[in-house]
Amino acid sequence: MDVENAVLELCSLPAQVLWSFVCVYRTTCRSPPGGGSTLLLDNEEEETRKYAEPLIGSDCRQGSTSEMADLWQNAMDHAVALARRAGEVVREALQDDRKVMTKSCSVDLVTQTDQKVEQLIIQSVKEKFPTHSFIGEESVAAGEACVLTDCPTWIVDPIDGTTNFVHAFPFVAVSIGFSVNRQMEFAVVYSCLEDKMYTARRGKGAFCNGEPLQVSGQEDIKQSIISTEFGSSRDPEAVEKIFLSLRSILCIPVHGVRGAGTAAINMCHVASGCVEAYYEVGIHVWDVAAGSLLVSEAGGVLMDVDGGAADLMSRRIVAANSRTIAERLVSEIHSFSPLRDDATP
Ligand SMILES: O=P(O)(O)OC(CO)CO
Ligand SMILES: [Mg+2]
């Protein structure tokens, strides 16, 4: 049985039993220095000291203490290293001509760099964490399923802002979210042309280049900046709803409407506090998985565009600094429902 499955099984045990196991483990199963552990990932001693926190899954919170190991830190460290490497590939590719292809329509773009970066990330993760699952933008475009299960799952957008990348418009991100039990566990968004590494761990806060992030404290939407995108659908009904929403929000009036051209960076702007809220209909789970954790860990809220609970597969999102701003925004949005990411083909 692999490491994570062993832990998932442990998580289904009552807290008291689980805690007993941890106590027994701590006194009997420690690896010798430099030796491998049969239960915990590499660098367990160091990572446990640095980031001790509860085991995975909400059921596992009870009975856990700072002495329990943080099993996902190793994966997160790997994600950060991969995002940095991917960023180098993106920056190098900007020096050359970029061959542009299309996917669902003539404005839904993809390049060989998107595909190369996704392969780089997925191959490396498969070698290091062979039991983990993936949802990757270009893999799904190539026909793989887009289903979120309880398994540890890497949700990868190799280039968020492909249109920006094609035009060298300077906001391009590598976005890696990691979920366990369908709950985001860590997030890495690397804004590669700004060299900004955004990271978040569930329950541990959000950071940019190591500095803590905090959403804006502004609760008056008339004093706010809102970000959104027009998306790649040119369906007249969708375009009509997008413009109606934009008009309503602009005329509240808000201080301004912005859009970086990437959902991930738009959400990092909310987490950073320079934008009060971001909303969009038509995005995909790989665009917003990592950003959603960055926003919530920076103190923000996530919501559906109709005001219900956010659903990362629904292709609809509101990410705001506060419930007040999110609900005010919802009251102005003309919503529609694109085909879900996890819809059966
Ligand atoms: O550039 P991508 O990955 O297609 O994403 C777009 C939205 O789908 C910008 O967030
Ligand atoms: Mg994207």
CSV table of C-alpha atoms and ligand atoms in Angstrom, one decimal:
chain,number,residue,atom,x,y,z
A,1,MET,CA,0.0,0.0,0.0
A,2,ASP,CA,1.4,3.4,-0.9
A,3,VAL,CA,2.0,6.2,1.5
A,4,GLU,CA,-1.0,8.4,0.8
A,5,ASN,CA,-3.5,5.5,0.6
A,6,ALA,CA,-2.2,4.3,4.0
A,7,VAL,CA,-2.9,7.8,5.4
A,8,LEU,CA,-6.3,8.0,3.8
A,9,GLU,CA,-7.2,4.7,5.5
A,10,LEU,CA,-5.9,6.0,8.8
A,11,CYS,CA,-8.1,9.1,8.4
A,12,SER,CA,-11.2,7.0,8.5
A,13,LEU,CA,-10.3,5.8,12.0
A,14,PRO,CA,-11.8,7.4,15.1
A,15,ALA,CA,-9.6,10.2,16.4
A,16,GLN,CA,-8.7,8.4,19.6
A,17,VAL,CA,-7.5,5.3,17.6
A,18,LEU,CA,-5.6,7.5,15.2
A,19,TRP,CA,-3.9,9.4,18.0
A,20,SER,CA,-2.8,6.1,19.6
A,21,PHE,CA,-1.3,5.1,16.3
A,22,VAL,CA,0.6,8.3,16.0
A,23,CYS,CA,2.0,7.8,19.6
A,24,VAL,CA,3.0,4.3,18.8
A,25,TYR,CA,4.6,5.3,15.5
A,26,ARG,CA,6.5,8.1,17.1
A,27,THR,CA,8.2,5.8,19.6
A,28,THR,CA,8.7,2.8,17.4
A,29,CYS,CA,8.9,3.7,13.7
A,30,ARG,CA,11.4,6.5,13.4
A,31,SER,CA,13.8,6.1,10.6
A,32,PRO,CA,17.6,6.3,11.3
A,33,PRO,CA,19.2,9.5,10.1
A,34,GLY,CA,19.4,9.4,6.3
A,35,GLY,CA,17.2,6.3,6.1
A,36,GLY,CA,13.9,6.0,4.3
A,37,SER,CA,10.6,6.0,6.2
A,38,THR,CA,7.9,3.5,5.3
A,39,LEU,CA,5.1,5.9,6.3
A,40,LEU,CA,6.2,9.4,5.8
A,41,LEU,CA,7.7,11.2,2.8
A,42,ASP,CA,11.3,12.3,2.3
A,43,ASN,CA,12.7,14.9,4.7
A,44,GLU,CA,10.1,13.9,7.2
A,45,GLU,CA,12.1,15.1,10.2
A,46,GLU,CA,12.8,18.5,8.8
A,47,GLU,CA,9.4,19.1,7.3
A,48,THR,CA,7.6,17.9,10.5
A,49,ARG,CA,9.6,20.5,12.5
A,50,LYS,CA,8.9,23.3,10.0
A,51,TYR,CA,5.2,22.7,9.1
A,52,ALA,CA,3.7,20.3,11.7
A,53,GLU,CA,-0.1,20.4,11.2
A,54,PRO,CA,-3.1,18.0,11.1
A,55,LEU,CA,-3.3,15.1,8.8
A,56,ILE,CA,-5.4,15.3,5.6
A,57,GLY,CA,-9.1,15.6,5.6
A,58,SER,CA,-11.5,17.3,7.9
A,59,ASP,CA,-12.2,14.0,9.8
A,60,CYS,CA,-8.6,13.9,10.7
A,61,ARG,CA,-8.5,17.3,12.4
A,62,GLN,CA,-9.9,16.0,15.7
A,63,GLY,CA,-7.2,14.5,17.8
A,64,SER,CA,-4.3,15.9,15.7
A,65,THR,CA,-1.6,18.1,17.2
A,66,SER,CA,1.5,19.9,16.1
A,67,GLU,CA,3.4,16.7,16.5
A,68,MET,CA,1.6,15.0,13.6
A,69,ALA,CA,3.5,15.0,10.3
A,70,ASP,CA,2.7,17.2,7.4
A,71,LEU,CA,2.5,14.7,4.6
A,72,TRP,CA,1.9,17.1,1.7
A,73,GLN,CA,4.7,19.6,2.3
A,74,ASN,CA,7.1,17.5,0.2
A,75,ALA,CA,4.6,17.6,-2.7
A,76,MET,CA,4.2,21.3,-2.3
A,77,ASP,CA,7.9,21.9,-2.4
A,78,HIS,CA,8.0,19.9,-5.6
A,79,ALA,CA,5.2,21.9,-7.1
A,80,VAL,CA,7.1,25.2,-6.3
A,81,ALA,CA,10.2,23.8,-8.0
A,82,LEU,CA,8.2,22.6,-11.0
A,83,ALA,CA,6.5,25.9,-11.4
A,84,ARG,CA,9.8,27.7,-11.3
A,85,ARG,CA,11.2,25.4,-13.9
A,86,ALA,CA,8.1,25.8,-16.0
A,87,GLY,CA,8.4,29.6,-15.8
A,88,GLU,CA,11.9,29.3,-17.2
A,89,VAL,CA,10.5,27.4,-20.2
A,90,VAL,CA,7.8,30.0,-20.7
A,91,ARG,CA,10.3,32.9,-20.6
A,92,GLU,CA,12.7,31.1,-23.0
A,93,ALA,CA,9.8,30.4,-25.4
A,94,LEU,CA,8.9,34.1,-25.4
A,95,GLN,CA,12.2,34.7,-27.2
A,96,ASP,CA,11.2,32.6,-30.1
A,97,ASP,CA,8.3,32.5,-32.5
A,98,ARG,CA,5.3,30.9,-31.0
A,99,LYS,CA,3.3,28.5,-33.2
A,100,VAL,CA,-0.4,29.0,-32.3
A,101,MET,CA,-3.0,26.4,-32.6
A,102,THR,CA,-6.7,26.5,-31.6
A,103,LYS,CA,-8.9,24.3,-29.5
A,104,SER,CA,-12.7,24.7,-29.0
A,105,CYS,CA,-12.9,27.8,-31.2
A,106,SER,CA,-10.7,30.3,-33.1
A,107,VAL,CA,-10.0,32.4,-30.0
A,108,ASP,CA,-9.3,29.4,-27.7
A,109,LEU,CA,-5.5,29.2,-28.2
A,110,VAL,CA,-2.8,26.7,-27.4
A,111,THR,CA,0.9,26.5,-28.2
A,112,GLN,CA,3.5,23.8,-28.1
A,113,THR,CA,4.8,25.5,-24.9
A,114,ASP,CA,1.5,24.8,-23.1
A,115,GLN,CA,1.8,21.2,-24.0
A,116,LYS,CA,5.5,20.9,-23.2
A,117,VAL,CA,5.1,22.6,-19.8
A,118,GLU,CA,2.1,20.3,-18.9
A,119,GLN,CA,4.1,17.2,-19.9
A,120,LEU,CA,7.1,18.5,-17.9
A,121,ILE,CA,5.0,18.9,-14.8
A,122,ILE,CA,2.9,15.7,-15.1
A,123,GLN,CA,5.9,13.4,-15.9
A,124,SER,CA,7.9,14.7,-13.0
A,125,VAL,CA,5.0,14.3,-10.6
A,126,LYS,CA,4.3,10.8,-11.9
A,127,GLU,CA,7.9,9.8,-11.1
A,128,LYS,CA,7.8,11.3,-7.6
A,129,PHE,CA,4.2,10.6,-6.6
A,130,PRO,CA,3.1,7.6,-8.8
A,131,THR,CA,-0.2,7.1,-7.1
A,132,HIS,CA,-1.5,10.7,-7.5
A,133,SER,CA,-4.1,11.8,-10.1
A,134,PHE,CA,-4.1,14.7,-12.5
A,135,ILE,CA,-6.4,17.1,-14.1
A,136,GLY,CA,-4.4,19.1,-16.7
A,137,GLU,CA,-5.8,21.6,-19.2
A,138,GLU,CA,-4.0,20.2,-22.2
A,139,SER,CA,-4.6,16.5,-21.1
A,140,VAL,CA,-8.3,17.2,-20.9
A,141,ALA,CA,-8.1,18.9,-24.3
A,142,ALA,CA,-6.5,15.7,-25.6
A,143,GLY,CA,-9.4,13.7,-24.3
A,144,GLU,CA,-8.6,12.7,-20.7
A,145,ALA,CA,-11.4,12.8,-18.2
A,146,CYS,CA,-11.9,15.8,-16.0
A,147,VAL,CA,-13.2,14.3,-12.8
A,148,LEU,CA,-12.2,15.3,-9.3
A,149,THR,CA,-12.1,12.4,-6.8
A,150,ASP,CA,-11.0,12.0,-3.2
A,151,CYS,CA,-7.5,10.9,-4.4
A,152,PRO,CA,-4.6,13.3,-4.1
A,153,THR,CA,-5.0,15.3,-7.4
A,154,TRP,CA,-2.8,17.8,-9.1
A,155,ILE,CA,-4.9,20.3,-11.0
A,156,VAL,CA,-2.5,21.9,-13.5
A,157,ASP,CA,-2.8,24.9,-15.9
A,158,PRO,CA,0.6,24.9,-17.6
A,159,ILE,CA,0.1,28.4,-19.0
A,160,ASP,CA,-2.8,30.4,-17.6
A,161,GLY,CA,-3.0,33.3,-19.9
A,162,THR,CA,-2.2,31.6,-23.2
A,163,THR,CA,-3.5,34.5,-25.2
A,164,ASN,CA,-1.3,36.8,-23.2
A,165,PHE,CA,1.6,34.5,-23.8
A,166,VAL,CA,1.0,34.4,-27.6
A,167,HIS,CA,1.0,38.2,-27.7
A,168,ALA,CA,3.7,38.7,-25.0
A,169,PHE,CA,1.2,40.6,-22.9
A,170,PRO,CA,3.1,40.4,-19.6
A,171,PHE,CA,0.8,38.4,-17.3
A,172,VAL,CA,1.3,34.7,-17.7
A,173,ALA,CA,1.1,32.1,-14.9
A,174,VAL,CA,1.8,28.5,-14.2
A,175,SER,CA,-1.0,27.3,-11.9
A,176,ILE,CA,-0.8,24.2,-9.8
A,177,GLY,CA,-3.5,23.3,-7.3
A,178,PHE,CA,-3.5,20.1,-5.2
A,179,SER,CA,-6.6,18.6,-3.7
A,180,VAL,CA,-7.2,15.7,-1.3
A,181,ASN,CA,-10.7,14.6,-0.5
A,182,ARG,CA,-11.9,17.2,-3.0
A,183,GLN,CA,-10.5,19.9,-0.8
A,184,MET,CA,-7.7,22.2,-1.9
A,185,GLU,CA,-4.6,21.3,0.2
A,186,PHE,CA,-2.0,23.6,-1.4
A,187,ALA,CA,-1.7,26.1,-4.2
A,188,VAL,CA,1.2,27.4,-6.3
A,189,VAL,CA,0.7,30.2,-8.9
A,190,TYR,CA,3.9,31.4,-10.5
A,191,SER,CA,3.5,34.7,-12.4
A,192,CYS,CA,6.5,34.0,-14.5
A,193,LEU,CA,7.1,37.3,-16.2
A,194,GLU,CA,6.9,39.2,-12.9
A,195,ASP,CA,8.8,36.5,-11.1
A,196,LYS,CA,6.2,36.3,-8.3
A,197,MET,CA,5.7,32.9,-6.6
A,198,TYR,CA,2.3,32.8,-4.9
A,199,THR,CA,1.8,29.9,-2.5
A,200,ALA,CA,-0.8,28.8,0.0
A,201,ARG,CA,-1.3,25.8,2.3
A,202,ARG,CA,-4.7,25.0,3.7
A,203,GLY,CA,-4.8,26.5,7.2
A,204,LYS,CA,-1.4,28.1,6.8
A,205,GLY,CA,-2.0,31.3,5.0
A,206,ALA,CA,-1.1,32.7,1.6
A,207,PHE,CA,2.2,34.2,0.5
A,208,CYS,CA,3.9,36.0,-2.4
A,209,ASN,CA,7.6,35.4,-2.6
A,210,GLY,CA,7.4,34.4,1.1
A,211,GLU,CA,5.5,37.5,2.2
A,212,PRO,CA,2.1,37.0,3.8
A,213,LEU,CA,-0.9,38.1,1.8
A,214,GLN,CA,-4.1,39.7,3.1
A,215,VAL,CA,-7.2,40.6,1.2
A,216,SER,CA,-8.4,44.2,1.1
A,217,GLY,CA,-10.5,45.5,4.0
A,218,GLN,CA,-12.7,47.6,1.8
A,219,GLU,CA,-16.4,46.8,2.2
A,220,ASP,CA,-17.8,49.5,0.0
A,221,ILE,CA,-18.1,48.3,-3.5
A,222,LYS,CA,-18.2,51.9,-4.7
A,223,GLN,CA,-14.6,52.2,-3.5
A,224,SER,CA,-13.5,48.9,-5.1
A,225,ILE,CA,-11.8,47.6,-8.1
A,226,ILE,CA,-13.4,44.5,-9.7
A,227,SER,CA,-11.7,42.2,-12.1
A,228,THR,CA,-13.2,39.9,-14.7
A,229,GLU,CA,-12.5,38.6,-18.2
A,230,PHE,CA,-14.5,38.3,-21.4
A,231,GLY,CA,-13.5,34.7,-21.9
A,232,SER,CA,-13.3,32.8,-25.2
A,233,SER,CA,-17.0,32.1,-25.9
A,234,ARG,CA,-18.4,34.2,-28.7
A,235,ASP,CA,-21.9,32.7,-28.3
A,236,PRO,CA,-24.2,35.7,-28.6
A,237,GLU,CA,-26.2,34.9,-25.5
A,238,ALA,CA,-23.1,34.5,-23.4
A,239,VAL,CA,-21.6,37.7,-24.7
A,240,GLU,CA,-24.8,39.5,-24.0
A,241,LYS,CA,-24.8,38.3,-20.4
A,242,ILE,CA,-21.2,39.2,-20.0
A,243,PHE,CA,-21.8,42.8,-21.2
A,244,LEU,CA,-24.9,43.2,-19.1
A,245,SER,CA,-23.0,42.2,-16.0
A,246,LEU,CA,-20.1,44.5,-16.9
A,247,ARG,CA,-22.4,47.4,-17.5
A,248,SER,CA,-24.3,46.9,-14.2
A,249,ILE,CA,-21.1,46.6,-12.2
A,250,LEU,CA,-19.4,49.5,-13.9
A,251,CYS,CA,-22.4,51.7,-13.2
A,252,ILE,CA,-22.8,50.9,-9.5
A,253,PRO,CA,-20.3,52.7,-9.9
A,254,VAL,CA,-17.1,51.0,-8.9
A,255,HIS,CA,-13.7,52.6,-9.0
A,256,GLY,CA,-12.7,50.5,-11.9
A,257,VAL,CA,-12.9,47.2,-13.7
A,258,ARG,CA,-9.7,45.3,-14.6
A,259,GLY,CA,-8.6,42.0,-16.0
A,260,ALA,CA,-5.0,40.6,-16.2
A,261,GLY,CA,-6.0,38.1,-18.9
A,262,THR,CA,-5.4,35.2,-16.5
A,263,ALA,CA,-7.8,33.9,-13.9
A,264,ALA,CA,-5.0,32.7,-11.7
A,265,ILE,CA,-3.3,36.1,-11.5
A,266,ASN,CA,-6.7,37.9,-11.1
A,267,MET,CA,-7.3,35.7,-8.0
A,268,CYS,CA,-3.7,36.5,-6.8
A,269,HIS,CA,-4.6,40.2,-7.1
A,270,VAL,CA,-7.7,39.6,-4.8
A,271,ALA,CA,-5.5,37.7,-2.4
A,272,SER,CA,-2.9,40.5,-2.5
A,273,GLY,CA,-5.6,43.2,-1.7
A,274,CYS,CA,-5.1,45.3,-4.8
A,275,VAL,CA,-8.4,44.2,-6.3
A,276,GLU,CA,-11.5,43.6,-4.1
A,277,ALA,CA,-13.1,40.9,-6.2
A,278,TYR,CA,-12.9,38.8,-9.3
A,279,TYR,CA,-15.7,37.0,-11.0
A,280,GLU,CA,-16.1,35.1,-14.2
A,281,VAL,CA,-18.4,32.6,-16.0
A,282,GLY,CA,-16.7,30.3,-18.5
A,283,ILE,CA,-13.4,29.5,-16.7
A,284,HIS,CA,-12.3,26.0,-16.0
A,285,VAL,CA,-11.2,24.1,-12.8
A,286,TRP,CA,-7.5,24.4,-13.8
A,287,ASP,CA,-7.8,28.2,-14.1
A,288,VAL,CA,-9.2,28.7,-10.5
A,289,ALA,CA,-8.2,25.7,-8.4
A,290,ALA,CA,-5.0,27.1,-7.0
A,291,GLY,CA,-6.3,30.7,-7.0
A,292,SER,CA,-9.3,29.7,-4.9
A,293,LEU,CA,-7.0,28.5,-2.0
A,294,LEU,CA,-4.9,31.6,-2.3
A,295,VAL,CA,-8.0,33.8,-1.9
A,296,SER,CA,-9.4,31.9,1.0
A,297,GLU,CA,-6.1,31.6,2.8
A,298,ALA,CA,-5.6,35.4,2.4
A,299,GLY,CA,-8.9,35.9,4.2
A,300,GLY,CA,-11.3,36.1,1.2
A,301,VAL,CA,-14.4,34.3,0.3
A,302,LEU,CA,-15.5,32.2,-2.7
A,303,MET,CA,-19.0,32.0,-4.0
A,304,ASP,CA,-21.0,30.9,-7.0
A,305,VAL,CA,-22.2,33.8,-9.3
A,306,ASP,CA,-25.7,33.1,-8.1
A,307,GLY,CA,-24.7,33.4,-4.5
A,308,GLY,CA,-24.5,29.7,-3.6
A,309,ALA,CA,-21.5,27.7,-2.6
A,310,ALA,CA,-18.6,27.9,-5.0
A,311,ASP,CA,-18.1,24.8,-7.2
A,312,LEU,CA,-14.8,24.5,-9.0
A,313,MET,CA,-16.2,22.3,-11.7
A,314,SER,CA,-19.1,24.6,-12.5
A,315,ARG,CA,-17.1,27.1,-14.6
A,316,ARG,CA,-18.5,30.0,-12.5
A,317,ILE,CA,-16.7,31.8,-9.7
A,318,VAL,CA,-16.8,34.9,-7.5
A,319,ALA,CA,-13.6,35.4,-5.4
A,320,ALA,CA,-13.9,38.4,-3.1
A,321,ASN,CA,-12.3,40.0,-0.1
A,322,SER,CA,-15.5,39.7,1.9
A,323,ARG,CA,-19.0,38.3,1.9
A,324,THR,CA,-20.3,41.8,1.7
A,325,ILE,CA,-18.5,42.6,-1.6
A,326,ALA,CA,-19.2,39.1,-3.0
A,327,GLU,CA,-23.0,39.3,-2.3
A,328,ARG,CA,-23.2,42.9,-3.7
A,329,LEU,CA,-21.4,41.7,-6.9
A,330,VAL,CA,-23.7,38.7,-7.2
A,331,SER,CA,-26.7,41.0,-7.2
A,332,GLU,CA,-25.3,42.6,-10.4
A,333,ILE,CA,-24.2,39.5,-12.3
A,334,HIS,CA,-26.3,38.2,-15.1
A,335,SER,CA,-25.4,34.5,-14.8
A,336,PHE,CA,-25.4,31.7,-17.2
A,337,SER,CA,-24.3,28.1,-17.0
A,338,PRO,CA,-21.7,26.7,-19.4
A,339,LEU,CA,-21.3,23.0,-19.7
A,340,ARG,CA,-19.6,21.8,-16.5
A,341,ASP,CA,-16.0,20.6,-16.6
A,342,ASP,CA,-17.1,17.2,-15.2
A,343,ALA,CA,-20.1,16.8,-17.5
A,344,THR,CA,-20.2,13.4,-19.1
A,345,PRO,CA,-19.2,13.7,-22.8
B,1,LIG,O1,-5.1,30.9,-20.8
B,1,LIG,P1,-6.0,29.8,-20.4
B,1,LIG,O2,-5.3,28.7,-19.6
B,1,LIG,O3,-6.8,29.2,-21.6
B,1,LIG,O4,-7.1,30.4,-19.3
B,1,LIG,C1,-7.9,31.5,-19.6
B,1,LIG,C2,-9.3,31.2,-19.2
B,1,LIG,O5,-9.7,29.9,-19.6
B,1,LIG,C3,-7.4,32.7,-18.8
B,1,LIG,O6,-7.5,32.4,-17.4
B,2,MG,MG,-6.1,28.9,-17.7
